[in-house]
mmCIF file of C-alpha atoms and ligand atoms in Angstrom:
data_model
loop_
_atom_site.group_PDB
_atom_site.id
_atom_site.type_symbol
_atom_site.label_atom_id
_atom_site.label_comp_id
_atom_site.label_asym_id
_atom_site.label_seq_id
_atom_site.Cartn_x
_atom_site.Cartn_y
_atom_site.Cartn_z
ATOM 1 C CA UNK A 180 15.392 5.553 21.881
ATOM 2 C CA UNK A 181 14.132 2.083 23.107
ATOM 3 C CA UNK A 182 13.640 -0.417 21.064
ATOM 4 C CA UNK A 183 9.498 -1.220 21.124
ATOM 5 C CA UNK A 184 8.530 -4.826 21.449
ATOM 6 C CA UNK A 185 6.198 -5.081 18.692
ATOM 7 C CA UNK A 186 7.507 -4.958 15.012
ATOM 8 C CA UNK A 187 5.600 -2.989 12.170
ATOM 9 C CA UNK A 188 5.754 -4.077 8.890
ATOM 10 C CA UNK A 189 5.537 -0.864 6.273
ATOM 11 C CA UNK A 190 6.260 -3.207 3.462
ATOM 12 C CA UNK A 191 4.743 -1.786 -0.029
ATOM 13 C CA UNK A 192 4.288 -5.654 -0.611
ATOM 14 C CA UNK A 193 3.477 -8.467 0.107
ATOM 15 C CA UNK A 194 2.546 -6.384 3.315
ATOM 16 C CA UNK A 195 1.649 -6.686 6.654
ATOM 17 C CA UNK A 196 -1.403 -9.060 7.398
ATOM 18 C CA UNK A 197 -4.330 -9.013 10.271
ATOM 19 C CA UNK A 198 -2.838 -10.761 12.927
ATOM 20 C CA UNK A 199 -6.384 -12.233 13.138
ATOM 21 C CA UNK A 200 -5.808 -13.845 9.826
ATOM 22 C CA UNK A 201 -2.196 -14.983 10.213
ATOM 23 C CA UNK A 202 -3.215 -16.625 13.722
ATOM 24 C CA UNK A 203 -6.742 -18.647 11.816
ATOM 25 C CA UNK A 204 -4.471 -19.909 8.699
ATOM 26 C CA UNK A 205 -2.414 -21.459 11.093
ATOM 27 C CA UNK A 206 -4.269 -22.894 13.318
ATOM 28 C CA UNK A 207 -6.271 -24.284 10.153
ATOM 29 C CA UNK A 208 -3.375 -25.058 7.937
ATOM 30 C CA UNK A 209 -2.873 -28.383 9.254
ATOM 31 C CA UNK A 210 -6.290 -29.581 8.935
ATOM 32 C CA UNK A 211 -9.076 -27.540 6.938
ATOM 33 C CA UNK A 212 -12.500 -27.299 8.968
ATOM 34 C CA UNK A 213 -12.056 -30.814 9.982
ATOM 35 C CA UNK A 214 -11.296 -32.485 6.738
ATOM 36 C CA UNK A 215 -8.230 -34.011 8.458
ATOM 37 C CA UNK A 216 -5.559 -32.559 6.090
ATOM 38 C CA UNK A 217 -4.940 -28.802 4.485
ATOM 39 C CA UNK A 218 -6.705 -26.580 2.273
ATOM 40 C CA UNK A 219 -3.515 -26.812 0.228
ATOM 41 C CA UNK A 220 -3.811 -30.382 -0.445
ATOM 42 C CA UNK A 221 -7.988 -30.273 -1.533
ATOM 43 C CA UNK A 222 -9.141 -30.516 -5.196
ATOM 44 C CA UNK A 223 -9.650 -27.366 -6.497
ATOM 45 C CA UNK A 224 -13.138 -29.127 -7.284
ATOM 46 C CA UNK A 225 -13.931 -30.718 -4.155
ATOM 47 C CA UNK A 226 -16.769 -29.578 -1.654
ATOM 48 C CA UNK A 227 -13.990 -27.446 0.547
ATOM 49 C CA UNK A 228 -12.299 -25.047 -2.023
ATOM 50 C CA UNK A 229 -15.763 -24.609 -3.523
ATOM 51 C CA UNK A 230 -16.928 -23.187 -0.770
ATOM 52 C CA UNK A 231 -14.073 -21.170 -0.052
ATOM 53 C CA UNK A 232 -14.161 -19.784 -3.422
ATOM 54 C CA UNK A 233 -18.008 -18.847 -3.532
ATOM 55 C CA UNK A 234 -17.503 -17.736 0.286
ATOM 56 C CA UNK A 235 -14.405 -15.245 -0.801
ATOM 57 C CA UNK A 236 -16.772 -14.314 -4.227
ATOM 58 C CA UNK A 237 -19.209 -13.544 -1.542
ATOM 59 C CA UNK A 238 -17.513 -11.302 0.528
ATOM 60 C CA UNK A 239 -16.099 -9.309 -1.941
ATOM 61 C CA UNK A 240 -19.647 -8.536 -3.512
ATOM 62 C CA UNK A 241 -20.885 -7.615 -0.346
ATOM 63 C CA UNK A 242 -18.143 -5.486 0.970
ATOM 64 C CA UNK A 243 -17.829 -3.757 -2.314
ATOM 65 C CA UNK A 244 -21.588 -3.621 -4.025
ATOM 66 C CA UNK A 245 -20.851 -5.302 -6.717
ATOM 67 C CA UNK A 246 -23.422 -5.539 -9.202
ATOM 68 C CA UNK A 247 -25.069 -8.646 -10.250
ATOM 69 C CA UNK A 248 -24.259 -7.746 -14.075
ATOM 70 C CA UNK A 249 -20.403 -8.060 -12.884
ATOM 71 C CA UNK A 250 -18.497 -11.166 -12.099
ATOM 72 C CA UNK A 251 -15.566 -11.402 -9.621
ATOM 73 C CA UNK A 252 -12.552 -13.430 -10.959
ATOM 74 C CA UNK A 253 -9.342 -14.832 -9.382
ATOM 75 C CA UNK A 254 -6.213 -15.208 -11.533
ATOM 76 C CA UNK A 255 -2.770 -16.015 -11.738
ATOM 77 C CA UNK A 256 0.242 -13.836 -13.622
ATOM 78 C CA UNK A 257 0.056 -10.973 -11.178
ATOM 79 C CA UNK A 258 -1.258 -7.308 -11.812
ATOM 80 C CA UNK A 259 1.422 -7.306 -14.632
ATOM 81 C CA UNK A 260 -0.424 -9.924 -16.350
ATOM 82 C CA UNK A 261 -3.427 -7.440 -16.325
ATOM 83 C CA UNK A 262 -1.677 -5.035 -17.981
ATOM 84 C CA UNK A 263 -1.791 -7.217 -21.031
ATOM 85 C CA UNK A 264 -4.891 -9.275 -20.815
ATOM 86 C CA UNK A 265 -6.657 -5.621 -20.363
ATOM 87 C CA UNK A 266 -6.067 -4.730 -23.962
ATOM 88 C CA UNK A 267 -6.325 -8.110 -25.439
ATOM 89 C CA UNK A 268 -9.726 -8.163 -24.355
ATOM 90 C CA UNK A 269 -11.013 -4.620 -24.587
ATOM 91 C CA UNK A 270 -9.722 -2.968 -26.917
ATOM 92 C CA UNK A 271 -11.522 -1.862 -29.928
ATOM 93 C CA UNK A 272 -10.513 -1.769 -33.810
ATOM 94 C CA UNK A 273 -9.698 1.528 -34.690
ATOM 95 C CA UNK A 274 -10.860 3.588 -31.369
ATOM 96 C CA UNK A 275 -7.950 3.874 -29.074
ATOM 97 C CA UNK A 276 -7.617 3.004 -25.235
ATOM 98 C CA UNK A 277 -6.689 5.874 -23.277
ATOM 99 C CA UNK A 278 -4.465 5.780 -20.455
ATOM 100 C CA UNK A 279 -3.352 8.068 -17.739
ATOM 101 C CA UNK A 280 0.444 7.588 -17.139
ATOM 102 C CA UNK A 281 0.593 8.228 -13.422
ATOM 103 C CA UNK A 282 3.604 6.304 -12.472
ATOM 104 C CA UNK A 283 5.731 3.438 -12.532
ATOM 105 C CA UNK A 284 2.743 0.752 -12.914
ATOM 106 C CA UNK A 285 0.984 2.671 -15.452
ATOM 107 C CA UNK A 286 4.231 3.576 -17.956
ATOM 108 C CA UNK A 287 4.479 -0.035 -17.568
ATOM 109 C CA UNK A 288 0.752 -0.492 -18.419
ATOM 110 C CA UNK A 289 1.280 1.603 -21.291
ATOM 111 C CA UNK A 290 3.947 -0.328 -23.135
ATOM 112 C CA UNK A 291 1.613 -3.356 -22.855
ATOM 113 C CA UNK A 292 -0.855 -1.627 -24.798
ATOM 114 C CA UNK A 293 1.266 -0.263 -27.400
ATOM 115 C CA UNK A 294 2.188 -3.802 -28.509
ATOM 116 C CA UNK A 295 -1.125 -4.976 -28.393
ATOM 117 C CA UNK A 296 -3.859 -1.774 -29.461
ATOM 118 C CA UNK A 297 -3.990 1.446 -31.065
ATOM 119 C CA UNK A 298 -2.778 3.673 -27.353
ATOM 120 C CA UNK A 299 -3.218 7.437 -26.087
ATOM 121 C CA UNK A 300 -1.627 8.991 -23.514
ATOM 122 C CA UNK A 301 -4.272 11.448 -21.799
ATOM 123 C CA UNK A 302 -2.049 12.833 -19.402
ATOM 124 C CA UNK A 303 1.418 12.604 -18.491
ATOM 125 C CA UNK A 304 2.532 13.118 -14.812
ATOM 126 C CA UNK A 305 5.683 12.562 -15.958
ATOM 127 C CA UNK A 306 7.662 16.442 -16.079
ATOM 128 C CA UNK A 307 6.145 16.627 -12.022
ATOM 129 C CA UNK A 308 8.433 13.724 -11.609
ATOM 130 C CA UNK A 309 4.732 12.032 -10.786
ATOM 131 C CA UNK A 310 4.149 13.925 -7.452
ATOM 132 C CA UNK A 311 0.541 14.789 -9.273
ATOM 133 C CA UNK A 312 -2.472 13.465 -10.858
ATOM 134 C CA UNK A 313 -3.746 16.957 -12.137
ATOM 135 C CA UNK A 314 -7.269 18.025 -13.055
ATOM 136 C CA UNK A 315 -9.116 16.222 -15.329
ATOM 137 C CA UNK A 316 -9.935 18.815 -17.519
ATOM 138 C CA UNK A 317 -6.416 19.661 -18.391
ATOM 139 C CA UNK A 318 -6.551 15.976 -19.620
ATOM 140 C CA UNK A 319 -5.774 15.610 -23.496
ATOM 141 C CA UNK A 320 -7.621 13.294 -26.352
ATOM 142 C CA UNK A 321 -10.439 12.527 -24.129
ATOM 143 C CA UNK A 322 -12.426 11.179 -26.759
ATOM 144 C CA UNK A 323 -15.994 9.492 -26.202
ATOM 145 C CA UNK A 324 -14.717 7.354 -29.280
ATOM 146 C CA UNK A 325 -12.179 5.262 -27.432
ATOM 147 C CA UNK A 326 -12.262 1.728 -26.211
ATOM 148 C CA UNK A 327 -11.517 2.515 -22.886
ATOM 149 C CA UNK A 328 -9.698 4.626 -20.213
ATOM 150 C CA UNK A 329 -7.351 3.549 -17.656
ATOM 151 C CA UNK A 330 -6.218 4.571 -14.350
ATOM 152 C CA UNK A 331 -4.241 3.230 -11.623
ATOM 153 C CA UNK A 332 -6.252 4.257 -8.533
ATOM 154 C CA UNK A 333 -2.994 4.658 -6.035
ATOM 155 C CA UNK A 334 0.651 4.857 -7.718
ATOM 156 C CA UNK A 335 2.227 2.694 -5.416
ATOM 157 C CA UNK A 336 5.635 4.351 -5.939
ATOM 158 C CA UNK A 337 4.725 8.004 -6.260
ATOM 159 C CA UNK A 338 2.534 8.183 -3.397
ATOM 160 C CA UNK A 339 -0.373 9.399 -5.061
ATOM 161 C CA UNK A 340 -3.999 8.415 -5.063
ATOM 162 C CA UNK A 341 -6.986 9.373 -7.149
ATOM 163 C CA UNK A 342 -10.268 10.918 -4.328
ATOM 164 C CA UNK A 343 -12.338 11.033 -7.244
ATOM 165 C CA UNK A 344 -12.705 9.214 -10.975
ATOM 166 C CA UNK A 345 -12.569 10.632 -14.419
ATOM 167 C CA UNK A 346 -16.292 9.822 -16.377
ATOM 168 C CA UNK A 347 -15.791 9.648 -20.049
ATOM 169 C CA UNK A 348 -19.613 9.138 -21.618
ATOM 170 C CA UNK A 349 -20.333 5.620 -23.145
ATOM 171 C CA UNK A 350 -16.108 4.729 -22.463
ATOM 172 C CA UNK A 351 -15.379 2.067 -19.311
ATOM 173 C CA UNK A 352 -12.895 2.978 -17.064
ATOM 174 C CA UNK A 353 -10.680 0.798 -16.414
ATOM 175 C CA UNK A 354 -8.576 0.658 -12.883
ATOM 176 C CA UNK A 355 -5.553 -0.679 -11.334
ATOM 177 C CA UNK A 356 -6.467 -0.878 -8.025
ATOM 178 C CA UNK A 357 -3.456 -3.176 -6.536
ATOM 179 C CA UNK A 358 -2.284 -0.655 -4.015
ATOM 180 C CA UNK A 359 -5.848 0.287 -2.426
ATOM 181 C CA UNK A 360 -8.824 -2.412 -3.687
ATOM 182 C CA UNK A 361 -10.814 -2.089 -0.100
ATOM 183 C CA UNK A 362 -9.713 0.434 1.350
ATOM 184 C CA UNK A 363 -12.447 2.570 0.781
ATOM 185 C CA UNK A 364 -15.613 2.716 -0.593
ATOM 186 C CA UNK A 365 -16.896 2.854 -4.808
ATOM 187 C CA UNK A 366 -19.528 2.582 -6.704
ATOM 188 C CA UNK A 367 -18.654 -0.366 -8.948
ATOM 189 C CA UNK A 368 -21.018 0.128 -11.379
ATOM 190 C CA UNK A 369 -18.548 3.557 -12.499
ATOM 191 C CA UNK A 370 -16.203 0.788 -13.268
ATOM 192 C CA UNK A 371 -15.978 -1.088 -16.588
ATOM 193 C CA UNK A 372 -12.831 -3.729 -15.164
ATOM 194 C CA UNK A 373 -11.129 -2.978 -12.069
ATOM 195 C CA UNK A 374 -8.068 -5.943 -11.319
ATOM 196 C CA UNK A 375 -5.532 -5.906 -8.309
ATOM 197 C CA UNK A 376 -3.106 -8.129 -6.906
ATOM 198 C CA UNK A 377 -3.476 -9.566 -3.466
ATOM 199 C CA UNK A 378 -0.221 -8.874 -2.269
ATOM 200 C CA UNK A 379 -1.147 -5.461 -0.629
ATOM 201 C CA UNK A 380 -4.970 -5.201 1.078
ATOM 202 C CA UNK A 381 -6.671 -8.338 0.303
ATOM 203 C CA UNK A 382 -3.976 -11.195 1.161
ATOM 204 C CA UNK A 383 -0.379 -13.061 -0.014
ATOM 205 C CA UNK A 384 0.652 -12.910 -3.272
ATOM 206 C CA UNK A 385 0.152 -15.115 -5.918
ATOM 207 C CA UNK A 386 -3.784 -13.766 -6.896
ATOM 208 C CA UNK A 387 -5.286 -11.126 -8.807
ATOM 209 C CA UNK A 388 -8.866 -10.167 -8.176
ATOM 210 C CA UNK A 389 -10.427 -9.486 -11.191
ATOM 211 C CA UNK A 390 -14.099 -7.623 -11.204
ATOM 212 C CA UNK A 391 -15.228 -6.920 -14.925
ATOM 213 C CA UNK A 392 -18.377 -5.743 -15.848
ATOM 214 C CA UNK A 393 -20.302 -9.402 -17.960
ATOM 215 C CA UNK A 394 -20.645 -7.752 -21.290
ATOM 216 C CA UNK A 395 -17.057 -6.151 -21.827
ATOM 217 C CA UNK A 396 -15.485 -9.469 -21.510
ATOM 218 C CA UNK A 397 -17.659 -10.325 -24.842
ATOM 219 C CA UNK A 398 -15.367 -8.357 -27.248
ATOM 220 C CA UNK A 399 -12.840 -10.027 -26.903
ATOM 221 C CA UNK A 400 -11.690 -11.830 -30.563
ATOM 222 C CA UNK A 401 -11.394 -15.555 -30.858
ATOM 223 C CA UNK A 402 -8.008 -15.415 -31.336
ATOM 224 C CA UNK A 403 -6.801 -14.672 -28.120
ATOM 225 C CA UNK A 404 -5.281 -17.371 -26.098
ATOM 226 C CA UNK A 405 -7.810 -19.106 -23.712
ATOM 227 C CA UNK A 406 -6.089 -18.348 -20.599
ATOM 228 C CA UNK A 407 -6.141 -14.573 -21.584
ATOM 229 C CA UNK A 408 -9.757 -14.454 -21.839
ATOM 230 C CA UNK A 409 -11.831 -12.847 -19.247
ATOM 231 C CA UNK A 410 -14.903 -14.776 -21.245
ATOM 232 C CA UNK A 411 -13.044 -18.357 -20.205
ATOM 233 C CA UNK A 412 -12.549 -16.992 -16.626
ATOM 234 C CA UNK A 413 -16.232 -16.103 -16.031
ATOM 235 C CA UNK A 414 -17.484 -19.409 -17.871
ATOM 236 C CA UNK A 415 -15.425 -21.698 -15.410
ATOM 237 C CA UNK A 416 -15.617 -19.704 -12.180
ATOM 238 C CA UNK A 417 -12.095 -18.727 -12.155
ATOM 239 C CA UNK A 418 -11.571 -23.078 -12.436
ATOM 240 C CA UNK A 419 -10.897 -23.533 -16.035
ATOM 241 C CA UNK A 420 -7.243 -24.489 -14.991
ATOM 242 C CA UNK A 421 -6.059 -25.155 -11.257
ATOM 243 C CA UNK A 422 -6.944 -21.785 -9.309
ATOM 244 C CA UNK A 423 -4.071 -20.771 -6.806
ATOM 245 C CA UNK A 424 -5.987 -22.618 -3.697
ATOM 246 C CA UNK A 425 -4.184 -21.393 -0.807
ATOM 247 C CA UNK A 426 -3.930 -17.233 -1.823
ATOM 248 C CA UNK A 427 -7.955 -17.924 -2.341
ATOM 249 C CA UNK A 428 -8.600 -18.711 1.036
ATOM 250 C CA UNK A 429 -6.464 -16.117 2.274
ATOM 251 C CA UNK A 430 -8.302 -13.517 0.569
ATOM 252 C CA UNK A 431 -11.383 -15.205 2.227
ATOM 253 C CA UNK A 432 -9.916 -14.802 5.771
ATOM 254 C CA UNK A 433 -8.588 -11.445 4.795
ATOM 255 C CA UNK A 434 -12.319 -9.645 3.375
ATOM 256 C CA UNK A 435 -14.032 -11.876 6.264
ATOM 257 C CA UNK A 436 -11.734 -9.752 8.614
ATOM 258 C CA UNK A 437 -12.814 -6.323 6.978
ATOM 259 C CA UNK A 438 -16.951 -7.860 7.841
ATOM 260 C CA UNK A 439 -15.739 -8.131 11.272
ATOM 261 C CA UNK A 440 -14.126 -4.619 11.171
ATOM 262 C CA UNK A 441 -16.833 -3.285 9.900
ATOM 263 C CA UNK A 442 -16.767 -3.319 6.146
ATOM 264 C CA UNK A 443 -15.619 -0.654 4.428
ATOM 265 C CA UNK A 444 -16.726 2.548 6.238
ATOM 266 C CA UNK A 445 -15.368 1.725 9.202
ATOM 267 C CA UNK A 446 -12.287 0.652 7.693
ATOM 268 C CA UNK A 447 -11.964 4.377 5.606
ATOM 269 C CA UNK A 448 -12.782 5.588 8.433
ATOM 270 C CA UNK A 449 -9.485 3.957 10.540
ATOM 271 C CA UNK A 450 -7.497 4.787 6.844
ATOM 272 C CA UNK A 451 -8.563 8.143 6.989
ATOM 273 C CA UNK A 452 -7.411 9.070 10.729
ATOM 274 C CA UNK A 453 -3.836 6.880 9.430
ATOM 275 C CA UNK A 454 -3.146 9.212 7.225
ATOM 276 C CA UNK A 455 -4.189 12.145 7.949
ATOM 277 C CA UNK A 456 -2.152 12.003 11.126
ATOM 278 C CA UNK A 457 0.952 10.850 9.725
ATOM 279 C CA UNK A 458 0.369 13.762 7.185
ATOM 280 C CA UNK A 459 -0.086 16.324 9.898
ATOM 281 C CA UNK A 460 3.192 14.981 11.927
ATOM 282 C CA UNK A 461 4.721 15.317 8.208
ATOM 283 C CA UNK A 462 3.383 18.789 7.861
ATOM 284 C CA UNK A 463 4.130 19.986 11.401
ATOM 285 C CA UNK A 464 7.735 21.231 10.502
ATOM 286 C CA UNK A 465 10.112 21.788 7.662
ATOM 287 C CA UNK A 466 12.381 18.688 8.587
ATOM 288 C CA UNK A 467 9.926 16.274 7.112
ATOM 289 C CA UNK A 468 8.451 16.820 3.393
ATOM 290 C CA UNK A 469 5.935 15.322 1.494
ATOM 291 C CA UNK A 470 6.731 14.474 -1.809
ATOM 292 C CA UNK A 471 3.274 14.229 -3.467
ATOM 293 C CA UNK A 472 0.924 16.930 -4.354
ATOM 294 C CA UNK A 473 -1.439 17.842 -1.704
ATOM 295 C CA UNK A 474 -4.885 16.974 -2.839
ATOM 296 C CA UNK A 475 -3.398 13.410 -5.037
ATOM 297 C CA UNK A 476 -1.598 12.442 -1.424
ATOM 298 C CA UNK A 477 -2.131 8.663 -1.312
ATOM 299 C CA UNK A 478 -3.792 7.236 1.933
ATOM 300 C CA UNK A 479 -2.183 4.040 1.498
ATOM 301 C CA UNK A 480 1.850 4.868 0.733
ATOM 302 C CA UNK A 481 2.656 7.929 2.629
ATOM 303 C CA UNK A 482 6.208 9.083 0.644
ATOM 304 C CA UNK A 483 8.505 11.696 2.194
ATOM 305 C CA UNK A 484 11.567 13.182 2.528
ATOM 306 C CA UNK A 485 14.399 14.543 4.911
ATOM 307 C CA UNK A 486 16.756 17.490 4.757
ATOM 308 C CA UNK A 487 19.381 15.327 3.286
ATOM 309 C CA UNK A 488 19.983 11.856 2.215
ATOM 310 C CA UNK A 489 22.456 11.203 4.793
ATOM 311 C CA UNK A 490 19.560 12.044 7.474
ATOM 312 C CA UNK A 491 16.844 9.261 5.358
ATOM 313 C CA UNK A 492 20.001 6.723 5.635
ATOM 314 C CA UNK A 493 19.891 7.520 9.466
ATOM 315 C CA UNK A 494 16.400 7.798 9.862
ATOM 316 C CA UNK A 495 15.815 3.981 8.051
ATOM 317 C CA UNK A 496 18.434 2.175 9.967
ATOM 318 C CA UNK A 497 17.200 3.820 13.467
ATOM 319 C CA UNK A 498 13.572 2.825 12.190
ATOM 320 C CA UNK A 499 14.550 -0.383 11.920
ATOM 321 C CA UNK A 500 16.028 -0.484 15.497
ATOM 322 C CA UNK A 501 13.053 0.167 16.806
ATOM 323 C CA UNK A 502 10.932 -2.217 14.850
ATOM 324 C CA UNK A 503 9.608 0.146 11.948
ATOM 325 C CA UNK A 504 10.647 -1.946 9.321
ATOM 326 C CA UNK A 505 10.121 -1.800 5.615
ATOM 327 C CA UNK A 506 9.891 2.123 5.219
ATOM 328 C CA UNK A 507 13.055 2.856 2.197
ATOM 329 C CA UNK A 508 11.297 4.285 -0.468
ATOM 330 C CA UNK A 509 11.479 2.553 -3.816
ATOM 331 C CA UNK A 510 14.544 2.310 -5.904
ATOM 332 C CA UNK A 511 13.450 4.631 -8.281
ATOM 333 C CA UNK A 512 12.318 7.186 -6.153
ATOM 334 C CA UNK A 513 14.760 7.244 -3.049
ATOM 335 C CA UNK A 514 13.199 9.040 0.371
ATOM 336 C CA UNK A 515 11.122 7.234 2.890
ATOM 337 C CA UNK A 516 7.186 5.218 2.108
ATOM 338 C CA UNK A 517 5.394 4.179 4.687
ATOM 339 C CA UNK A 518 2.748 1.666 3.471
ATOM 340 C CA UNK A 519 -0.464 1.913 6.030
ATOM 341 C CA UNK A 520 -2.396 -0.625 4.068
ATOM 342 C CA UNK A 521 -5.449 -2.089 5.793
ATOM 343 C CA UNK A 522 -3.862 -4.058 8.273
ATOM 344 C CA UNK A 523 -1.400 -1.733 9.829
ATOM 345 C CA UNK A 524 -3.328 -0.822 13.378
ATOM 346 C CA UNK A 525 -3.740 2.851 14.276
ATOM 347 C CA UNK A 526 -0.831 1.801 16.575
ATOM 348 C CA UNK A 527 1.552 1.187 14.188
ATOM 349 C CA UNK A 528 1.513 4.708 12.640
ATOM 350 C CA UNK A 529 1.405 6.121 15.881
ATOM 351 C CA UNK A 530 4.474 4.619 17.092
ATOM 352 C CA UNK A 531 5.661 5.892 13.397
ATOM 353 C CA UNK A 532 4.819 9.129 14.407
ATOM 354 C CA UNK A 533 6.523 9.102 17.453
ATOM 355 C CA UNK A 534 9.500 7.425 16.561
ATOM 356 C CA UNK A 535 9.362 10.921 14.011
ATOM 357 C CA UNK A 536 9.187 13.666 16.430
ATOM 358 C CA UNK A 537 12.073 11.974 18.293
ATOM 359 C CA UNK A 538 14.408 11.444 15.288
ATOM 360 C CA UNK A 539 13.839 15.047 14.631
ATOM 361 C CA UNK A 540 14.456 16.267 18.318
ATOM 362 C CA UNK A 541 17.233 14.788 18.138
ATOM 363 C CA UNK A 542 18.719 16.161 14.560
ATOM 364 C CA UNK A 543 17.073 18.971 14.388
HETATM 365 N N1 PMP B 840 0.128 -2.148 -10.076
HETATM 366 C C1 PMP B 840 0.426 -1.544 -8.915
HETATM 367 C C2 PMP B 840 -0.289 -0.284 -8.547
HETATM 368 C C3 PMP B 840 1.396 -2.093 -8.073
HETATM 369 O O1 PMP B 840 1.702 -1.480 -6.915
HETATM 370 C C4 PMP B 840 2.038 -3.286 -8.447
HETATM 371 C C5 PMP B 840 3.051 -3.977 -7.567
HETATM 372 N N2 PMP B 840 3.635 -3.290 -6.597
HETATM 373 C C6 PMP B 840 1.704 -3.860 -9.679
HETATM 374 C C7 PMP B 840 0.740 -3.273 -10.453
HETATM 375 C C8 PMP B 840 2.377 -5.121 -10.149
HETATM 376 O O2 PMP B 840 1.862 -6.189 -9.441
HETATM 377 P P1 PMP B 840 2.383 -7.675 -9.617
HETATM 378 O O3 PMP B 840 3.725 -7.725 -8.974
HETATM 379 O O4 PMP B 840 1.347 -8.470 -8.892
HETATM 380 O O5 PMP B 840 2.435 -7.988 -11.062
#
C-alpha cells in the first residue's frame, strides 16, 4: 500500500477542522482585522469580540432557524457541565425528567440528574449493548406530567443517531447534540434546550453552545448558583463572567464556513453521500460489520468491526501508515469509529474506503 500524502483526521474529538478555517485563524491570529494585536488579547467587552460574538450568534440563527423566542448561549464546563445545569434549571417539583439512556453520555447524564431531580429512565439501550435506539412506542413512563425529556441526538460511542425525535405533548425535549449540532437540518422550535460542545462540528474545544427556548430558563429557583443559571447567561449575553474569546471566534469561522458551503442542506447533503458510502463499502462483504442497528446508524461516527481483534489491531496500525489516523474505537467499546464530522471532505472517506477494500484483498 502507499502511503497517501494527505493525512485524515477521524478523531471523535476535538476533530478535524476546515482547512479554510485553520488557514484564516492563522493568518489572523497575529493581528485581528487590523487591530494590530490578537483576538486573544481583546476585552471580552471591546468593539472586536462584540462583534464576533453577535456575528457567531448570527450565524448560528440563520443556519439553524432559530426562533426569535430562543436565545443562543456560549459557555464554559463542557457538555458535562450540561448534564448538570440541565436539571438544575428545568426540572420540576414533583414531575420527573425523563431520559433516554442511549449510551455512554447519557448514563452519564443520568447520574447527574439523580443527584439533582426526581429521574426516569424511558428506555434503556442498555441489554443491546447500545447498538439501538428502538421505537418510541416501546418507550416506558412517557408521561405528559414530566418536566422534561432528554435525548442525546448521536451517541458518540455507540454509533448511533436519532433520524427522527420523540414528541411528548406540553413536555420540552431536551437534546445533547455534541456529536452532530449542524450537521443536518431541525426545526428548533421541537426543541425545549438543545447544548453541545464545540469540540466536534462547530470548532476547538473549550465552548458549549447553548440554544434554550426564553421561558424555560425562568424556572429555574433562586437558589441555584449564578453561573448555573441559563437566566444569568441570557441576561449578560453569554458575558456575565469572561466568555472563552478565542473558541468564540472559532465557532464564527467554523458556521461562516458551513454559509459558504451552503448551509445546512448542502452540507446533509455531502453527510449523507459520507455515510452512506462508507456504509455500503461496510455492507459489501462479511469481513467488515457494522455494529449499530440499521435504521439508528449514526452519520457522524461510523463504528465497525473485523473478523477478529487481531485483524482491527492490523487494520489501525496500517491505517495509520497511510495517513487514516484517529479511527480505534473507544475504550469501552473496542472495534474501529470513523468520525466523518463536517469537515472531513468526501475525499477523506473515500480514501477510507479504499484503503478498506485493499486491507481486505489482502486478508481476506
Ligand atoms: N455528549 C456527547 C454526545 C459527547 O460525545 C461528549 C464528548 N465526547 C460529551 C457529551 C462530553 O463533552 P465534554 O467533554 O465537552 O464535556
Amino acid at each position: 500500500m502507499n502511503k497517501k500524502d494527505e493525512v485524515f483526521n477521524f478523531y471523535p474529538g476535538p476533530a478535524t477542522l476546515p482547512q479554510e478555517v485553520i488557514q484564516k485563524a492563522q493568518k489572523e491570529f497575529a493581528d485581528y482585522d487590523n487591530i494590530g494585536f490578537s483576538i486573544c488579547e481583546t476585552s471580552h467587552r471591546g468593539n472586536a469580540f462584540q462583534s464576533v460574538l453577535q456575528n457567531t450568534k448570527d450565524n448560528i440563527r440563520e443556519l439553524l432557524e432559530v426562533p426569535d423566542n430562543y436565545s443562543i448561549l456560549f459557555l464554559q464546563g463542557g457538555a458535562s457541565l450540561q448534564f448538570a445545569m440541565t436539571p438544575m434549571n428545568l426540572a420540576v417539583d414533583d414531575k420527573p425528567a425523563l431520559y433516554a439512556d442511549t449510551g455512554s453520555w447519557t448514563t452519564k447524564a443520568i447520574k447527574e440528574a439523580k443527584k439533582i431531580c426526581n429521574t426516569k429512565v424511558v428506555y434503556s439501550g442498555e441489554e443491546h449493548n447500545y447498538q439501538q435506539i428502538g421505537n418510541f412506542s416501546e418507550w416506558e413512563n412517557l408521561t405528559s406530567d414530566a418536566s422534561y425529556l432528554y435525548v442525546c441526538s448521536n451517541n458518540t460511542i455507540a454509533g448511533t443517531q436519532f433520524h427522527y425525535f420523540p414528541e411528548l405533548e406540553g413536555v420540552p425535549l431536551v437534546a445533547d447534540m455534541s456529536s452532530d449540532i449542524m450537521s443536518r437540518q431541525l426545526d428548533i422550535s421541537k426543541f425545549g434546550l438543545i447544548f453541545a460542545g464545540a469540540q466536534k462540528n462547530l470548532g476547538p474545544a473549550g465552548v458549549t453552545v447553548v440554544i434554550i427556548r426564553n421561558d424555560l430558563a425562568e424556572r429555574v429557583k433562586d437558589e441555584v448558583p449564578t453561573m448555573l443559571k441559563y437566566s444569568t447567561h441570557i441576561d449578560k449575553d453569554s458575558a456575565f463572567n469572561t466568555p472563552p474569546v478565542f473558541p468564540v471566534y472559532m465557532v464564527g469561522l467554523v458556521t461562516e464556513w458551513i454559509k459558504d458551503q451552503g448551509g445546512l442542506q448542502a452540507v446533509e447533503e455531502i453527510n449523507n453521500t459520507k455515510a452512506a458510502n462508507l456504509y455500503d463499502r461496510i455492507d459489501a462483504t462479511d469481513f467488515y460489520r457494522g455494529t449499530a442497528a440499521e435504521a439508528d446508524r449514526s452519520k457522524m461516527n461510523v463504528t465497525f468491526r473485523l473478523p477478529s481483534e487481531d485483524l482491527e489491531k492490523q487494520f489501525l496500525k496500517e491505517a495509520e501508515e497511510n495517513n487514516l489516523i484517529g479511527l480505534k474505537g473507544h475504550r469501552s467499546v473496542g472495534g474501529v469509529r470513523a468520525s466523518i464530522y463536517n469537515a472531513m471532505p468526501l475525499s477523506g472517506v473515500s480514501a477510507l474506503i479504499d484503503f478498506m477494500s485493499e486491507f481486505e484483498d489482502k486478508n481476506s
